[in-house]
Coordinates of C-alpha atoms and ligand atoms in Angstrom, one line a residue:
M12 CA 0.0 -0.1 0.0
R13 CA 1.4 3.4 -1.0
K14 CA 1.1 6.4 1.1
K15 CA 0.7 9.8 -0.5
T16 CA -0.5 13.1 0.9
E17 CA -4.0 14.3 0.2
K18 CA -2.6 17.4 -1.6
S19 CA -1.7 15.5 -4.7
T20 CA -5.2 14.5 -5.7
A21 CA -7.2 16.1 -8.4
L22 CA -10.5 15.0 -7.1
E23 CA -11.6 17.6 -4.6
G24 CA -13.2 20.9 -5.8
S25 CA -11.3 20.7 -9.1
G26 CA -14.4 20.1 -11.2
D27 CA -12.2 17.6 -13.0
M28 CA -13.0 14.2 -11.3
K29 CA -10.3 11.6 -11.9
I30 CA -11.8 8.9 -9.8
M31 CA -9.7 6.1 -11.2
D32 CA -6.5 8.1 -10.7
Y33 CA -7.5 8.7 -7.1
M34 CA -8.4 5.1 -6.5
K35 CA -5.1 3.8 -8.1
R36 CA -3.2 6.4 -6.0
Y37 CA -4.5 5.1 -2.7
D38 CA -5.1 1.4 -3.7
Y39 CA -8.8 1.3 -3.6
E40 CA -10.5 -1.9 -4.7
E41 CA -14.1 -0.9 -5.6
L42 CA -16.6 1.9 -5.9
V43 CA -20.3 1.0 -6.2
F44 CA -22.9 3.4 -7.3
C45 CA -26.4 2.5 -6.0
C46 CA -29.5 4.1 -7.6
D47 CA -33.1 3.0 -7.1
T48 CA -35.3 5.9 -8.3
G49 CA -38.5 4.2 -7.0
V50 CA -37.4 4.7 -3.3
G51 CA -35.1 7.8 -4.0
L52 CA -31.9 5.9 -3.2
N53 CA -28.7 7.6 -4.3
A54 CA -25.8 6.0 -2.5
I55 CA -22.1 5.2 -2.9
I56 CA -20.3 2.3 -1.4
A57 CA -16.5 2.6 -1.4
I58 CA -14.5 -0.5 -0.5
H59 CA -10.8 0.5 0.1
D60 CA -9.1 -2.7 1.1
T61 CA -10.1 -6.3 2.0
T62 CA -6.7 -7.8 2.4
L63 CA -7.3 -8.4 6.2
G64 CA -11.1 -9.2 5.8
P65 CA -14.4 -7.8 4.8
A66 CA -14.6 -4.0 4.6
L67 CA -16.5 -2.8 7.6
G68 CA -17.7 0.9 7.8
G69 CA -20.6 3.0 8.6
A70 CA -23.5 4.0 6.2
R71 CA -23.7 7.8 6.5
M72 CA -26.6 10.0 5.3
W73 CA -25.8 13.5 4.4
P74 CA -27.2 16.1 2.0
Y75 CA -24.0 16.4 0.1
Q76 CA -23.8 19.5 -2.1
S77 CA -22.4 17.5 -5.1
E78 CA -21.7 14.0 -6.2
E79 CA -18.0 14.8 -6.1
A80 CA -18.2 15.7 -2.5
A81 CA -20.1 12.5 -1.7
I82 CA -17.7 10.3 -3.7
L83 CA -14.6 11.9 -2.0
D84 CA -16.2 11.5 1.5
A85 CA -17.0 7.9 0.9
L86 CA -13.4 7.2 -0.5
R87 CA -11.6 9.0 2.4
L88 CA -13.7 7.5 5.1
A89 CA -13.4 3.9 3.6
R90 CA -9.5 4.3 3.7
A91 CA -9.6 5.6 7.2
M92 CA -11.5 2.5 8.2
T93 CA -8.8 0.3 6.7
Y94 CA -6.2 1.9 8.8
K95 CA -8.3 1.9 11.9
S96 CA -9.0 -1.8 11.7
S97 CA -5.6 -2.8 10.6
A98 CA -3.8 -1.0 13.5
A99 CA -6.3 -2.5 16.0
G100 CA -5.3 -5.9 14.8
L101 CA -8.7 -6.8 13.5
N102 CA -9.3 -9.0 10.5
L103 CA -11.4 -6.4 8.8
G104 CA -10.9 -4.1 5.9
G105 CA -12.1 -0.6 5.3
G106 CA -15.3 0.5 3.6
K107 CA -18.0 3.1 3.8
T108 CA -21.5 4.0 2.4
V109 CA -22.7 7.5 1.9
I110 CA -26.4 8.1 1.1
I111 CA -27.0 11.4 -0.5
G112 CA -30.1 12.7 1.1
D113 CA -31.7 14.8 3.9
T114 CA -32.4 12.7 7.0
A115 CA -35.6 14.7 7.8
Q116 CA -37.1 14.2 4.4
D117 CA -35.7 11.3 2.4
K118 CA -35.6 8.4 4.8
S119 CA -37.9 5.4 4.2
T120 CA -38.1 1.7 4.9
G121 CA -37.9 1.1 1.2
L122 CA -34.7 3.2 0.8
F123 CA -32.8 1.2 3.4
R124 CA -34.2 -2.1 2.2
S125 CA -33.0 -1.2 -1.3
L126 CA -29.6 -0.3 0.1
G127 CA -29.6 -3.7 1.9
R128 CA -30.1 -5.5 -1.4
F129 CA -27.1 -3.6 -2.9
I130 CA -25.0 -4.6 0.1
E131 CA -26.2 -8.2 -0.2
S132 CA -25.0 -8.2 -3.9
L133 CA -21.5 -7.6 -2.7
N134 CA -21.5 -11.1 -1.0
G135 CA -20.0 -10.0 2.3
R136 CA -17.1 -7.9 0.8
Y137 CA -18.7 -5.0 2.7
I138 CA -20.4 -4.9 6.1
A139 CA -22.5 -1.8 7.1
T140 CA -23.1 -0.2 10.4
E141 CA -24.7 3.0 11.6
D142 CA -23.1 6.3 11.2
L143 CA -23.8 10.0 11.1
G144 CA -27.4 10.4 10.0
T145 CA -28.4 6.8 10.3
S146 CA -29.8 4.8 13.3
I147 CA -30.4 1.4 14.7
S148 CA -33.8 1.2 13.1
D149 CA -32.3 2.0 9.7
M150 CA -29.9 -0.9 10.2
Q151 CA -32.9 -3.1 11.0
H152 CA -34.4 -2.3 7.6
I153 CA -31.1 -3.2 5.9
R154 CA -31.1 -6.4 7.9
A155 CA -34.3 -7.4 6.2
E156 CA -32.3 -7.8 3.0
T157 CA -28.9 -8.9 4.1
T158 CA -27.0 -10.4 7.0
Y159 CA -24.0 -8.0 6.2
V160 CA -25.0 -5.4 8.7
T161 CA -24.3 -4.7 12.4
G162 CA -25.3 -2.0 14.8
L163 CA -28.6 -3.7 15.5
P164 CA -30.7 -3.6 18.6
L165 CA -29.2 -5.2 21.8
A166 CA -32.1 -7.6 21.9
W167 CA -31.0 -8.9 18.6
G168 CA -27.6 -9.9 20.1
S169 CA -26.0 -6.8 18.9
S170 CA -23.3 -4.6 20.6
G171 CA -25.5 -1.5 20.9
D172 CA -24.2 2.1 21.2
P173 CA -20.4 2.0 20.5
S174 CA -19.7 5.2 22.4
P175 CA -19.1 3.7 25.8
M176 CA -16.4 1.3 24.3
T177 CA -15.0 4.2 22.3
S178 CA -14.4 6.2 25.5
F179 CA -13.1 3.1 27.4
G180 CA -10.5 2.8 24.6
I181 CA -9.5 6.5 24.7
Y182 CA -9.2 6.2 28.5
H183 CA -6.7 3.5 28.1
G184 CA -4.9 5.2 25.3
M185 CA -4.6 8.3 27.5
K186 CA -3.1 6.3 30.3
A187 CA -0.5 4.9 28.0
C188 CA 0.4 8.4 27.0
A189 CA 0.6 9.5 30.6
K190 CA 3.0 6.6 31.3
A191 CA 5.2 7.8 28.5
I192 CA 5.2 11.4 29.5
F193 CA 4.9 11.4 33.3
G194 CA 6.3 8.0 34.2
S195 CA 3.1 6.8 35.6
D196 CA -0.2 5.9 33.9
S197 CA -2.3 7.2 36.9
L198 CA -4.4 10.2 35.9
Q199 CA -5.0 11.1 39.5
G200 CA -4.5 14.9 39.9
R201 CA -4.0 15.4 36.2
T202 CA -5.9 18.2 34.4
V203 CA -7.7 17.0 31.2
A204 CA -9.3 19.6 28.9
I205 CA -12.1 18.0 27.0
Q206 CA -13.5 19.6 23.8
G207 CA -17.0 18.3 23.3
F208 CA -19.1 16.8 25.9
G209 CA -21.4 14.6 23.8
K210 CA -21.5 10.7 23.9
V211 CA -17.8 10.1 23.8
G212 CA -16.7 13.1 26.0
S213 CA -19.3 12.3 28.8
H214 CA -18.5 8.5 28.9
L215 CA -14.8 9.4 29.0
A216 CA -15.5 11.7 32.0
R217 CA -16.8 8.7 34.0
H218 CA -13.4 7.1 33.8
L219 CA -11.6 10.3 34.4
R220 CA -13.7 11.0 37.5
Y221 CA -13.0 7.4 38.8
E222 CA -9.3 8.1 38.5
G223 CA -9.4 11.4 40.2
A224 CA -8.5 13.7 37.3
H225 CA -9.7 17.3 37.1
M226 CA -11.7 18.2 34.1
L227 CA -12.0 21.4 32.1
V228 CA -14.8 21.1 29.5
A229 CA -15.9 23.2 26.5
D230 CA -19.1 22.6 24.4
I231 CA -21.2 24.8 22.4
N232 CA -24.3 23.2 23.9
E233 CA -25.2 24.7 27.3
E234 CA -27.0 21.6 28.5
A235 CA -23.8 19.5 27.9
I236 CA -21.9 22.0 30.0
K237 CA -24.4 22.0 32.7
R238 CA -24.2 18.2 33.0
A239 CA -20.3 18.3 33.0
V240 CA -20.3 20.8 35.9
E241 CA -23.2 19.2 37.9
E242 CA -22.5 15.5 37.4
F243 CA -18.7 15.6 37.1
G244 CA -17.5 18.7 38.9
A245 CA -15.9 19.9 35.7
T246 CA -14.7 23.5 35.2
P247 CA -16.5 25.1 32.2
I248 CA -14.3 26.7 29.6
K249 CA -15.5 28.9 26.6
P250 CA -15.2 26.9 23.4
N251 CA -12.6 29.2 21.7
E252 CA -10.4 29.1 24.9
I253 CA -10.1 25.3 25.2
Y254 CA -7.0 25.3 23.0
S255 CA -5.0 27.6 25.3
V256 CA -5.9 26.5 28.8
D257 CA -3.2 25.1 31.1
C258 CA -3.6 21.4 31.3
D259 CA -1.8 18.1 31.1
I260 CA -3.9 16.5 28.4
F261 CA -6.0 18.0 25.7
S262 CA -8.8 15.6 24.6
P263 CA -10.6 16.5 21.4
C264 CA -14.0 14.8 21.4
A265 CA -16.0 17.0 19.0
L266 CA -14.7 18.1 15.7
G267 CA -12.0 17.1 13.2
G268 CA -9.3 19.3 11.8
I269 CA -8.8 21.2 15.1
I270 CA -5.1 20.5 15.3
N271 CA -3.7 22.9 12.8
G272 CA -1.4 26.0 12.3
Q273 CA -3.7 28.2 14.3
T274 CA -4.3 26.0 17.3
I275 CA -0.8 24.3 17.7
P276 CA 1.0 27.5 18.9
R277 CA -1.7 28.0 21.5
L278 CA -1.6 24.5 23.1
K279 CA -0.1 24.2 26.6
C280 CA -0.7 20.5 27.2
R281 CA 1.9 17.7 27.1
I282 CA -0.5 15.2 25.5
V283 CA -3.2 15.3 22.9
A284 CA -5.5 12.2 23.3
G285 CA -9.2 12.3 22.3
G286 CA -11.9 10.6 20.3
A287 CA -12.6 12.9 17.4
N288 CA -12.0 11.6 13.9
N289 CA -9.4 13.2 11.6
Q290 CA -8.0 15.6 14.3
L291 CA -4.9 16.7 12.3
G292 CA -5.7 19.4 9.8
E293 CA -2.8 18.0 7.6
E294 CA -0.3 15.2 8.1
K295 CA 2.4 17.7 8.8
H296 CA 0.6 18.8 12.0
G297 CA 1.5 15.6 13.6
D298 CA 5.2 16.6 13.0
S299 CA 4.5 20.1 14.5
L300 CA 3.2 18.5 17.7
Q301 CA 6.2 16.3 18.0
Q302 CA 8.5 19.3 17.4
K303 CA 6.6 21.1 20.2
G304 CA 7.1 18.2 22.6
I305 CA 3.5 17.3 22.7
L306 CA 2.7 13.5 22.6
Y307 CA -0.1 13.0 20.1
A308 CA -2.2 9.7 20.5
P309 CA -3.3 9.1 16.8
D310 CA -7.0 9.4 16.6
F311 CA -7.7 6.2 14.7
I312 CA -5.6 4.2 17.2
I313 CA -7.3 5.5 20.4
N314 CA -10.8 5.9 19.1
A315 CA -11.0 2.3 17.7
G316 CA -13.0 1.0 20.7
G317 CA -16.2 1.2 18.7
V318 CA -15.0 -0.8 15.8
I319 CA -13.4 -3.3 18.0
N320 CA -16.7 -3.7 19.8
I321 CA -18.5 -4.4 16.5
S322 CA -15.8 -6.9 15.4
V323 CA -16.7 -9.0 18.5
E324 CA -20.5 -8.8 17.4
L325 CA -19.4 -10.5 14.1
T326 CA -18.5 -13.7 16.0
G327 CA -21.2 -13.6 18.7
Y328 CA -21.3 -10.6 21.0
N329 CA -19.6 -10.9 24.4
V330 CA -19.1 -7.7 26.4
D331 CA -16.3 -9.0 28.6
L332 CA -14.3 -10.1 25.5
A333 CA -15.1 -6.7 23.9
R334 CA -13.8 -4.8 27.0
T335 CA -10.6 -6.9 27.1
Q336 CA -9.9 -6.3 23.4
V337 CA -10.6 -2.6 23.7
A338 CA -8.3 -2.2 26.7
E339 CA -5.5 -3.5 24.4
I340 CA -5.5 0.0 22.9
Y341 CA -3.2 0.8 25.8
H342 CA -0.5 -1.5 24.3
T343 CA -1.2 -0.4 20.7
V344 CA -0.5 3.2 21.8
E345 CA 2.7 2.0 23.5
K346 CA 3.7 0.2 20.2
V347 CA 3.1 3.4 18.3
I348 CA 5.2 5.6 20.7
A349 CA 8.1 3.0 20.5
L350 CA 7.9 2.9 16.7
A351 CA 7.9 6.6 16.4
K352 CA 11.0 6.8 18.6
S353 CA 12.9 4.0 16.8
E354 CA 12.1 5.4 13.3
R355 CA 12.4 9.1 14.3
I356 CA 9.0 10.0 13.1
S357 CA 5.9 11.5 14.6
T358 CA 3.4 9.2 16.2
A359 CA 0.9 10.1 13.4
R360 CA 3.2 8.7 10.9
A361 CA 4.1 5.7 13.1
A362 CA 0.4 4.8 13.3
D363 CA 0.0 4.9 9.6
K364 CA 3.1 2.7 9.2
L365 CA 1.7 0.2 11.8
A366 CA -1.5 -0.1 9.9
T367 CA 0.1 -0.3 6.4
D368 CA 2.9 -2.7 7.4
R369 CA 0.3 -5.2 8.7
I370 CA -1.5 -5.2 5.4
E371 CA 1.7 -5.5 3.4
E372 CA 2.8 -8.4 5.5
V373 CA -0.4 -10.3 4.7
R374 CA -0.2 -9.4 1.0
K375 CA 3.5 -10.7 1.0
V376 CA 2.4 -14.0 2.5
R377 CA -0.3 -14.4 -0.2
R378 CA 2.1 -13.6 -3.0
I379 CA 4.4 -16.4 -1.6
Y380 CA 1.4 -18.9 -1.6
L381 CA 0.4 -17.9 -5.1
K382 CA 3.9 -18.7 -6.3
K383 CA 3.8 -22.1 -4.9
Ligands
LIG417 P1 -21.8 13.8 19.8 O1 -22.5 14.5 18.8 O2 -22.5 13.0 20.9 O3 -20.8 14.9 20.7 C1 -20.2 15.9 20.1 C2 -20.3 17.1 21.0 O4 -19.4 18.1 20.6 C3 -21.6 17.7 21.2 O5 -22.0 17.9 22.6 C4 -21.5 19.1 20.5 O6 -22.3 20.1 21.1 C5 -20.0 19.3 20.8 N1 -19.3 20.3 19.9 C6 -19.6 20.5 18.6 N2 -18.9 21.6 18.1 C7 -18.2 21.9 19.1 C8 -17.2 23.0 19.3 N3 -16.8 23.8 18.3 N4 -16.5 23.1 20.5 C9 -17.0 22.4 21.6 N5 -17.8 21.4 21.5 C10 -18.4 21.2 20.3 O7 -20.7 12.9 19.0 P2 -19.8 11.7 19.7 O8 -20.5 10.5 19.3 O9 -19.5 12.1 21.1 O10 -18.5 11.8 18.8 C11 -17.5 12.8 19.0 C12 -16.4 12.7 18.0 O11 -15.8 11.4 18.2 C13 -16.7 12.7 16.6 O12 -15.6 13.3 15.9 C14 -16.9 11.4 16.2 O13 -16.8 11.2 14.7 C15 -15.8 10.7 16.9 N6 -16.0 9.3 17.1 C16 -17.1 8.8 17.8 C17 -17.3 7.5 18.0 C18 -18.5 6.9 18.8 O14 -18.4 5.8 19.2 N7 -19.5 7.8 19.2 C19 -16.3 6.5 17.6 C20 -15.2 7.0 16.9 C21 -15.1 8.4 16.7

């Protein structure tokens, strides 16, 4: 698998879509366009890589402004899933579905059943789960047409809401970072600044409270802040001040792209460890954090708890097994830190290397077998 920076693609905003070039550049396997005018389905399934196993990834519904934007989102998100599952040691590949539509107006049983038939036609190469704009009940409609779907109701033997496991993994990843920086993985007395007190942020707070950490919390939602203060004794911080507060650990649990040229100079933390996807504005910002002496826990390594949880569902869900596997994120973070040190690269680049090396290793073994 080759790694190239996002900059060198001609896909985004150019009006000149070179989809095949983009797919070749990043080694994509398949892009499926799903249209069913009878039910208003316009969806794209991107399968990035199935070397390690079936491509697992959410089915997202969003009113994309253009087909180009939808295709690019599906492609990028599918590749991110390949990296996340590979680095987590799962036998899964990366895929994603994007449904172009407005969740308030365009959802119907027929639409999701139709998508289910498209997923079924892929014969298990792609497994769907819920994502932004889709819910458990949407997954139930897909399930009427295919078994290649997860994120179903708990009563159906499913793993339920992934957020608690995502936060449990972030907590373990944070502890591994604390060990590397402070010499002890105890978070007692540490100050953690949390950006975003939604599902992930609030479940994380339960673990931090248990450890005796002090929490500074910023959210644009007043209700979320009220809960953080009343239930967890957190100190409220204005959303635009969260980057510059004095703290040991900054934990982004809201938006992507927030580690960038504007925010890095303001950071006063020693560690960045949070659940938000795609935290780095660009790959080079991982290097900037390293140069500033801040340890970055790569997002797809420490927020993999949700996908690890779902992977357990695929073989018969067992919550204890899921927790044990999610807690392994501690050791994965340690591995990333060690690799970054030995290769003299940032942890962000080390995480990418960990993910791609595992896939290359399996490909190499396959090539050897094919020659025999
Ligand atoms: P959520 O919608 O429940 O919570 C997000 C919170 O961030 C909300 O309370 C929102 O008000 C707040 N927020 C939005 N903009 C903000 C800003 N500018 N400043 C401060 N707060 C702001 O979402 P979630 O499920 O908790 O997910 C949080 C992040 O973690 C997302 O990036 C998501 O993609 C990622 N993630 C979530 C999971 C999961 O299992 N839920 C798994 C992997 C990654």
